[in-house]
Amino acid sequence: MSDDRTTAPSIVHERRTLLHGAAALAGLALAPATILPARAQRPLPKVPYVTTPQDIVERMLSMAKIASDDVVYDLGCGDGRIVISAARRYGARGVGIDLDPERIQEANANARSAGVQDRVRFRQADLFRTDFSPATVVMLYLLFEVNLQLMPQLWRQLRVGARVVSHDFHMGAQWPPEQIVRVRDKTLYAWTMTEELKREIGQVRAAQL
């Protein structure tokens, strides 16, 4: 049996203050010009390829409340199993992004085998040079440091109502999760892009001009 516990902490106050403390996180001013130089000086650690167990894939999809009209982006998609599962089980569309051309080739082959090649596509690309704005759901299994660097990009690009689910790595105090699920030795985190958060992002950016 799995150890499956869910918590939903109150985050209203934390969300009101998260953007005011963002500058402490490597100069997170929500502007690429302030983020990219720091990233160039301190290269991010390489994310190892570790497959996600299928039951964890299913739980992540459940936490994201996937529906047939969703567009699921998997950042660091590996063999493509998350977006393939979203397409096969829920009828959603999906986009997988990975730096490794072998993983992209494998993911395309897996999509053809699953018969969902018309609903998913895979791209070899740098996450930090990718537009996530079409996504209604973003799936992550990266590293904590990578999540932190991606966070302002997600804040800028994702629409209100978009959901983010991360396997094992959270976003720090700047974006506390709405839901935390433990399954065996795995921890899953979930967030939703809200109108309040988008409004506060706009206010902070305007104040910095």
Short mmCIF file of C-alpha atoms in Angstrom, two decimals:
data_model
loop_
_atom_site.label_atom_id
_atom_site.label_comp_id
_atom_site.label_asym_id
_atom_site.label_seq_id
_atom_site.Cartn_x
_atom_site.Cartn_y
_atom_site.Cartn_z
CA MET A 1 0.00 0.00 0.00
CA SER A 2 1.18 3.51 -0.69
CA ASP A 3 1.48 6.37 1.76
CA ASP A 4 -0.84 8.88 0.12
CA ARG A 5 -1.46 12.09 2.04
CA THR A 6 -2.75 15.38 0.72
CA THR A 7 -2.48 18.80 2.33
CA ALA A 8 -3.98 22.06 1.10
CA PRO A 9 -2.39 24.89 3.15
CA SER A 10 -3.87 28.37 3.23
CA ILE A 11 -1.77 30.44 0.86
CA VAL A 12 -3.68 33.70 0.45
CA HIS A 13 -1.36 35.69 2.71
CA GLU A 14 1.73 33.98 1.30
CA ARG A 15 0.67 34.87 -2.25
CA ARG A 16 0.20 38.49 -1.26
CA THR A 17 3.80 38.64 -0.07
CA LEU A 18 5.59 36.22 -2.40
CA LEU A 19 6.38 38.78 -5.09
CA HIS A 20 7.76 41.30 -2.62
CA GLY A 21 10.38 38.77 -1.53
CA ALA A 22 11.21 37.59 -5.03
CA ALA A 23 14.18 39.93 -5.41
CA ALA A 24 16.04 37.87 -2.84
CA LEU A 25 15.97 34.91 -5.21
CA ALA A 26 18.86 35.58 -7.60
CA GLY A 27 17.40 38.94 -8.58
CA LEU A 28 14.03 37.54 -9.69
CA ALA A 29 12.64 40.82 -10.98
CA LEU A 30 10.32 39.04 -13.40
CA ALA A 31 12.34 40.40 -16.31
CA PRO A 32 14.55 38.25 -18.56
CA ALA A 33 17.31 40.85 -18.59
CA THR A 34 17.86 40.37 -14.88
CA ILE A 35 17.55 36.59 -14.91
CA LEU A 36 19.58 35.49 -17.90
CA PRO A 37 22.92 37.11 -16.96
CA ALA A 38 22.85 35.43 -13.55
CA ARG A 39 22.04 32.15 -15.23
CA ALA A 40 24.96 32.59 -17.63
CA GLN A 41 27.36 33.22 -14.74
CA ARG A 42 26.11 30.30 -12.69
CA PRO A 43 25.19 27.44 -15.03
CA LEU A 44 22.33 25.32 -13.80
CA PRO A 45 23.03 21.71 -12.87
CA LYS A 46 22.26 19.16 -15.54
CA VAL A 47 18.98 17.41 -14.96
CA PRO A 48 19.52 13.63 -15.01
CA TYR A 49 17.13 11.47 -17.00
CA VAL A 50 15.03 9.51 -14.52
CA THR A 51 11.77 7.95 -15.68
CA THR A 52 8.59 8.66 -13.75
CA PRO A 53 6.73 5.52 -12.60
CA GLN A 54 3.42 5.15 -14.37
CA ASP A 55 1.36 5.35 -11.18
CA ILE A 56 3.05 8.68 -10.41
CA VAL A 57 2.24 9.85 -13.95
CA GLU A 58 -1.42 8.99 -13.36
CA ARG A 59 -1.47 10.80 -10.02
CA MET A 60 0.12 13.91 -11.54
CA LEU A 61 -2.51 13.95 -14.28
CA SER A 62 -5.23 13.54 -11.67
CA MET A 63 -3.86 16.41 -9.57
CA ALA A 64 -3.87 18.61 -12.68
CA LYS A 65 -7.52 17.71 -13.37
CA ILE A 66 -6.78 16.95 -17.02
CA ALA A 67 -9.68 17.24 -19.47
CA SER A 68 -9.98 16.71 -23.21
CA ASP A 69 -9.61 20.42 -23.96
CA ASP A 70 -6.30 20.76 -22.10
CA VAL A 71 -2.89 21.36 -23.64
CA VAL A 72 -0.30 19.61 -21.48
CA TYR A 73 3.34 20.69 -21.65
CA ASP A 74 5.94 18.36 -20.13
CA LEU A 75 9.24 20.16 -19.53
CA GLY A 76 12.03 17.62 -19.74
CA CYS A 77 9.70 15.05 -21.26
CA GLY A 78 12.07 12.08 -21.48
CA ASP A 79 10.31 9.21 -23.22
CA GLY A 80 7.07 11.21 -23.49
CA ARG A 81 5.00 9.11 -21.14
CA ILE A 82 3.23 12.02 -19.41
CA VAL A 83 1.82 13.72 -22.51
CA ILE A 84 1.17 10.35 -24.14
CA SER A 85 -0.83 9.26 -21.08
CA ALA A 86 -2.73 12.57 -21.08
CA ALA A 87 -3.67 12.07 -24.72
CA ARG A 88 -4.53 8.39 -24.44
CA ARG A 89 -6.51 8.52 -21.20
CA TYR A 90 -8.13 11.97 -21.36
CA GLY A 91 -8.01 12.94 -25.03
CA ALA A 92 -5.88 15.99 -24.24
CA ARG A 93 -3.25 17.44 -26.53
CA GLY A 94 0.36 17.52 -25.42
CA VAL A 95 3.78 18.98 -26.10
CA GLY A 96 6.98 17.45 -24.74
CA ILE A 97 10.23 19.39 -24.63
CA ASP A 98 13.66 17.92 -24.02
CA LEU A 99 17.27 18.79 -24.85
CA ASP A 100 18.23 15.18 -25.66
CA PRO A 101 17.53 14.21 -29.31
CA GLU A 102 17.50 10.53 -28.35
CA ARG A 103 14.66 11.15 -25.89
CA ILE A 104 12.72 13.05 -28.55
CA GLN A 105 13.15 10.18 -31.00
CA GLU A 106 12.05 7.69 -28.33
CA ALA A 107 9.05 9.80 -27.37
CA ASN A 108 7.88 10.06 -30.99
CA ALA A 109 8.18 6.29 -31.37
CA ASN A 110 6.19 5.76 -28.16
CA ALA A 111 3.47 8.14 -29.37
CA ARG A 112 3.14 6.19 -32.60
CA SER A 113 2.94 2.91 -30.67
CA ALA A 114 0.22 4.37 -28.45
CA GLY A 115 -1.69 5.70 -31.46
CA VAL A 116 -1.72 9.31 -30.23
CA GLN A 117 0.81 10.83 -32.62
CA ASP A 118 -1.92 13.14 -33.94
CA ARG A 119 -2.45 14.65 -30.47
CA VAL A 120 1.11 15.06 -29.19
CA ARG A 121 4.36 16.47 -30.48
CA PHE A 122 7.87 16.59 -29.13
CA ARG A 123 10.50 19.27 -29.57
CA GLN A 124 14.20 19.39 -28.87
CA ALA A 125 14.55 22.82 -27.28
CA ASP A 126 15.93 24.89 -24.42
CA LEU A 127 13.21 25.38 -21.81
CA PHE A 128 14.39 28.93 -21.16
CA ARG A 129 13.83 29.82 -24.82
CA THR A 130 10.42 28.19 -25.10
CA ASP A 131 6.99 29.81 -25.09
CA PHE A 132 4.69 28.04 -22.63
CA SER A 133 1.72 30.36 -23.18
CA PRO A 134 -0.38 27.77 -25.09
CA ALA A 135 -0.23 25.41 -22.09
CA THR A 136 -3.15 24.93 -19.75
CA VAL A 137 -1.10 22.40 -17.76
CA VAL A 138 2.66 22.25 -17.17
CA MET A 139 4.35 19.13 -15.79
CA LEU A 140 7.81 19.24 -14.22
CA TYR A 141 10.36 16.69 -13.08
CA LEU A 142 13.47 18.81 -13.04
CA LEU A 143 15.57 20.06 -10.11
CA PHE A 144 14.85 22.67 -7.43
CA GLU A 145 17.34 25.14 -8.92
CA VAL A 146 15.83 24.73 -12.38
CA ASN A 147 12.31 25.21 -11.02
CA LEU A 148 13.37 28.47 -9.41
CA GLN A 149 14.80 29.77 -12.67
CA LEU A 150 11.70 28.72 -14.59
CA MET A 151 9.25 30.18 -12.07
CA PRO A 152 9.21 33.82 -13.33
CA GLN A 153 8.91 32.55 -16.91
CA LEU A 154 5.88 30.48 -15.90
CA TRP A 155 4.40 33.47 -14.07
CA ARG A 156 4.74 35.67 -17.13
CA GLN A 157 3.58 33.24 -19.77
CA LEU A 158 0.87 31.06 -18.25
CA ARG A 159 -2.73 32.19 -18.42
CA VAL A 160 -5.06 32.44 -15.44
CA GLY A 161 -6.34 28.97 -14.58
CA ALA A 162 -3.27 27.12 -15.83
CA ARG A 163 -2.08 24.35 -13.52
CA VAL A 164 1.46 23.30 -12.70
CA VAL A 165 2.42 19.94 -11.16
CA SER A 166 5.96 19.06 -10.12
CA HIS A 167 7.43 15.70 -9.18
CA ASP A 168 9.70 15.85 -6.09
CA PHE A 169 10.78 19.51 -6.38
CA HIS A 170 8.81 22.56 -5.24
CA MET A 171 9.21 26.31 -6.02
CA GLY A 172 10.39 27.59 -2.64
CA ALA A 173 8.69 30.19 -0.47
CA GLN A 174 8.05 32.51 -3.42
CA TRP A 175 5.30 30.23 -4.74
CA PRO A 176 3.95 27.91 -2.04
CA PRO A 177 2.02 24.92 -3.45
CA GLU A 178 -1.72 24.62 -3.10
CA GLN A 179 -1.53 20.86 -2.81
CA ILE A 180 1.13 18.42 -1.63
CA VAL A 181 0.69 14.68 -2.16
CA ARG A 182 2.93 11.95 -0.80
CA VAL A 183 2.99 8.61 -2.64
CA ARG A 184 5.52 6.17 -1.16
CA ASP A 185 8.84 8.03 -1.25
CA LYS A 186 7.60 10.55 -3.83
CA THR A 187 6.27 14.06 -3.22
CA LEU A 188 4.06 15.85 -5.75
CA TYR A 189 3.29 19.57 -5.70
CA ALA A 190 0.51 21.47 -7.48
CA TRP A 191 -0.15 25.17 -8.18
CA THR A 192 -2.74 27.20 -10.09
CA MET A 193 -2.13 30.49 -11.87
CA THR A 194 -4.69 32.88 -10.38
CA GLU A 195 -6.01 36.30 -11.33
CA GLU A 196 -4.61 37.66 -8.06
CA LEU A 197 -1.13 36.38 -8.83
CA LYS A 198 -1.17 37.78 -12.37
CA ARG A 199 -2.37 41.14 -11.04
CA GLU A 200 0.39 41.26 -8.42
CA ILE A 201 2.98 40.36 -11.04
CA GLY A 202 1.79 43.31 -13.14
CA GLN A 203 1.95 45.64 -10.15
CA VAL A 204 5.49 44.60 -9.26
CA ARG A 205 6.67 44.97 -12.86
CA ALA A 206 5.05 48.40 -13.14
CA ALA A 207 6.76 49.51 -9.92
CA GLN A 208 10.13 48.48 -11.32
CA LEU A 209 9.79 50.59 -14.48
#
